[in-house]
Tab-separated table of C-alpha atoms in Angstrom:
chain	number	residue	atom	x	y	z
A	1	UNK	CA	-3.675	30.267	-0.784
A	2	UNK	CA	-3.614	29.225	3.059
A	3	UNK	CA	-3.227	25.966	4.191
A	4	UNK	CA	-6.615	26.102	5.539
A	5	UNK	CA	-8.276	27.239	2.296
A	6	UNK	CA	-6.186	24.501	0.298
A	7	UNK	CA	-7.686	21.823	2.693
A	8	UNK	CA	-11.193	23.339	2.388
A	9	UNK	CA	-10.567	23.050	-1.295
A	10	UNK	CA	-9.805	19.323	-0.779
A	11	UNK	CA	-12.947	18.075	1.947
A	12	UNK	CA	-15.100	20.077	-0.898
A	13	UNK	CA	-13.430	17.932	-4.068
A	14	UNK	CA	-14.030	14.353	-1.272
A	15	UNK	CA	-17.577	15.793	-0.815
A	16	UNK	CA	-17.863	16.034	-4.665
A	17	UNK	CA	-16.913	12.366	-4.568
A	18	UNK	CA	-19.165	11.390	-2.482
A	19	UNK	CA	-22.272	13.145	-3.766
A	20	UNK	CA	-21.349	11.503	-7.479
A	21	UNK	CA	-20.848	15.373	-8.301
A	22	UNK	CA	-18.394	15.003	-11.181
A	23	UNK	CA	-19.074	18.737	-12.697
A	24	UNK	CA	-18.176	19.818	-8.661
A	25	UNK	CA	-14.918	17.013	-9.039
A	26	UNK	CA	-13.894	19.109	-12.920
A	27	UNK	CA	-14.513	22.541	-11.164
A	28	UNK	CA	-12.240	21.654	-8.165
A	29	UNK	CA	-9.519	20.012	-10.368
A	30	UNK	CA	-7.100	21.958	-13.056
A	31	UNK	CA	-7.377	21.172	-16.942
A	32	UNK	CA	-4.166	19.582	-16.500
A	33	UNK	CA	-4.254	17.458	-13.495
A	34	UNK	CA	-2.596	14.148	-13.128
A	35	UNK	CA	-4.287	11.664	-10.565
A	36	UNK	CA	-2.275	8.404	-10.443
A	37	UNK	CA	-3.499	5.481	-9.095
A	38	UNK	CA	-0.482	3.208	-8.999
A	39	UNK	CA	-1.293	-0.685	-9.166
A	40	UNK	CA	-2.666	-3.346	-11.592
A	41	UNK	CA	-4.754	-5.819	-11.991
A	42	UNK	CA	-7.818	-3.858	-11.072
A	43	UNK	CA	-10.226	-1.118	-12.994
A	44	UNK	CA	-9.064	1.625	-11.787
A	45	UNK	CA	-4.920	1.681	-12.041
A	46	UNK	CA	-3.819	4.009	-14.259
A	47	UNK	CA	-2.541	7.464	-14.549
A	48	UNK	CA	-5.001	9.937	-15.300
A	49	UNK	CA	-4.346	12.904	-17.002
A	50	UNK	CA	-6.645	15.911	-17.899
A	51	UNK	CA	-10.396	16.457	-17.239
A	52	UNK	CA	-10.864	13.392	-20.091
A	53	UNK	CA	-8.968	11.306	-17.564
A	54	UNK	CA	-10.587	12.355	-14.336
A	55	UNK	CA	-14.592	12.238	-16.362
A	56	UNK	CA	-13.302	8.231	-17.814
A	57	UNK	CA	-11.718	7.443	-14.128
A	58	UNK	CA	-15.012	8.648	-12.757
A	59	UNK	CA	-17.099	6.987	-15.144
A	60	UNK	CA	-15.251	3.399	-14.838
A	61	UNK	CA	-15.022	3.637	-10.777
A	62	UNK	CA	-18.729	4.059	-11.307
A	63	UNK	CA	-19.333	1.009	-13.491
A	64	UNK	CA	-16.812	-0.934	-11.633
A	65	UNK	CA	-16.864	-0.274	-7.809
A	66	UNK	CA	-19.308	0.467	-5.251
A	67	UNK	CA	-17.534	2.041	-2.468
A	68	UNK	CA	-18.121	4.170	0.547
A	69	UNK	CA	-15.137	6.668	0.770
A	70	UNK	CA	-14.187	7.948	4.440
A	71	UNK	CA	-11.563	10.741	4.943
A	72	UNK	CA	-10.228	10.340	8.341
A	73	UNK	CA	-7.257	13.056	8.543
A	74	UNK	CA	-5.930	15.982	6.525
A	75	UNK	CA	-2.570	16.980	6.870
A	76	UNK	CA	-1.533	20.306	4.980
A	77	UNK	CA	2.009	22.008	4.896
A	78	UNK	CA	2.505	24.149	1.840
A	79	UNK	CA	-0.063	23.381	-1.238
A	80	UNK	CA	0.534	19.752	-0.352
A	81	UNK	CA	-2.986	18.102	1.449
A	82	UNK	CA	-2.526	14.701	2.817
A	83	UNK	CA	-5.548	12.663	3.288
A	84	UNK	CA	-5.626	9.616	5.844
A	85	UNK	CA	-8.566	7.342	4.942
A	86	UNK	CA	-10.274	4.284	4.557
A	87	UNK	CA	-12.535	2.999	1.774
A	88	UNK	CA	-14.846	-0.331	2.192
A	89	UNK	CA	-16.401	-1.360	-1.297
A	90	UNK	CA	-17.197	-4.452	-3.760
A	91	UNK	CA	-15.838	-4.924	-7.059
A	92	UNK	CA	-19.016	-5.274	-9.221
A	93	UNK	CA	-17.410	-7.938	-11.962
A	94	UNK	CA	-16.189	-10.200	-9.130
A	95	UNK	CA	-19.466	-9.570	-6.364
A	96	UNK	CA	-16.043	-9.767	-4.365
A	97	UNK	CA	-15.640	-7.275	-0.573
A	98	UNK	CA	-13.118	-5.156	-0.078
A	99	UNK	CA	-11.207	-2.867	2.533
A	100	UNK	CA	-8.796	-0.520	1.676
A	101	UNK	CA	-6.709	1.947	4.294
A	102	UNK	CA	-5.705	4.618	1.832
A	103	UNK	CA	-3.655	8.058	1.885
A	104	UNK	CA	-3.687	10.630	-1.282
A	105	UNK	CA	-1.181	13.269	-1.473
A	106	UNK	CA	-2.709	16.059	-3.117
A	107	UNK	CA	-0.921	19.525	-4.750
A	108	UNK	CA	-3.451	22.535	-4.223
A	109	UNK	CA	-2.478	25.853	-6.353
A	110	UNK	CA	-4.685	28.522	-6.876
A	111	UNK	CA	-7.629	26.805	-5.640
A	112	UNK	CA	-7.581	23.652	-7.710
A	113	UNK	CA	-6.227	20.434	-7.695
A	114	UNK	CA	-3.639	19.850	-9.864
A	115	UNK	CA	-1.823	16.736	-8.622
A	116	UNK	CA	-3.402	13.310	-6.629
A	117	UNK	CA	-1.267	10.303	-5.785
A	118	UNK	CA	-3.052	7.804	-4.198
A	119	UNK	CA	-1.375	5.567	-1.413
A	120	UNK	CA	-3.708	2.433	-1.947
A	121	UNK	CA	-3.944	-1.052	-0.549
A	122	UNK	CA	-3.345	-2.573	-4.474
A	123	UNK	CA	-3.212	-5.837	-2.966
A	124	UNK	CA	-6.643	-5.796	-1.791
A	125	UNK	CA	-8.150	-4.264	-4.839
A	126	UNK	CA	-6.705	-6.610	-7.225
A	127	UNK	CA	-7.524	-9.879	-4.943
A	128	UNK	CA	-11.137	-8.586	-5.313
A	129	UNK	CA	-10.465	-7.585	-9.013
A	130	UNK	CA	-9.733	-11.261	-9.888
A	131	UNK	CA	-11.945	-13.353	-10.662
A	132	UNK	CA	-12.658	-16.911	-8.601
A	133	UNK	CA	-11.569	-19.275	-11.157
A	134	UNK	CA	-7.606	-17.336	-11.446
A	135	UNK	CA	-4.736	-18.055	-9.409
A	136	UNK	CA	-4.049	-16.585	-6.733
């Protein structure tokens, strides 16, 4: 596919995101994607394999986060999509803020997504994660 097609492929899957579309998220993503979310301490660390993973990453971000998503900048070379962003959003357990600049590196092939690494401030998301009474 072309570079532009690949990064059409990946403003319609952050779209899908946004909209709380996950049948559009499954369509746009292969049966045996990976999307790794590297980091501890908060919900949604993990690697996430399959459309199981992406439906119970989808389902926990939306039991555990509110967030407002906003792709700045796609960079494409290849089937590789880079996405510059930033996300603003509470942890619901904690009630705490946070604000996270944030880049994915995402594999395109034949139309689907079939690899996402997120770049992630893990820092932030954990600090709101934790809950008052821990150490910091």
């Amino acid at each position: 596919m072309s570079i532009e097609k690949n990064i059409q492929t990946v403003k319609d899957f952050f779209a899908a995101i946004g909209r709380g579309d996950s049948e559009a998220v499954l369509a746009l993503v292969t049966e045996d994607i990976a999307w790794i979310i590297p980091g501890e301490d908060w919900p949604l660390a993990g690697t996430h394999r399959g459309h199981s993973g992406v439906t119970d990453l989808l389902e926990t971000a939306s039991t555990s986060v509110e967030t407002s998503t906003e792709p700045r900048e796609f960079v494409a070379q290849g089937d590789r999509v880079l996405v510059v962003g930033f996300a603003r959003g509470k942890i619901k357990a904690t009630n705490k803020i946070f604000e996270d600049d944030w880049v994915f590196a995402i594999t395109v092939r034949n139309g689907k997504l079939t690899n996402i690494r997120e770049y992630v401030d893990t820092q932030a998301l954990a600090r709101a994660a934790r809950a008052s009474n821990a150490r910091a």
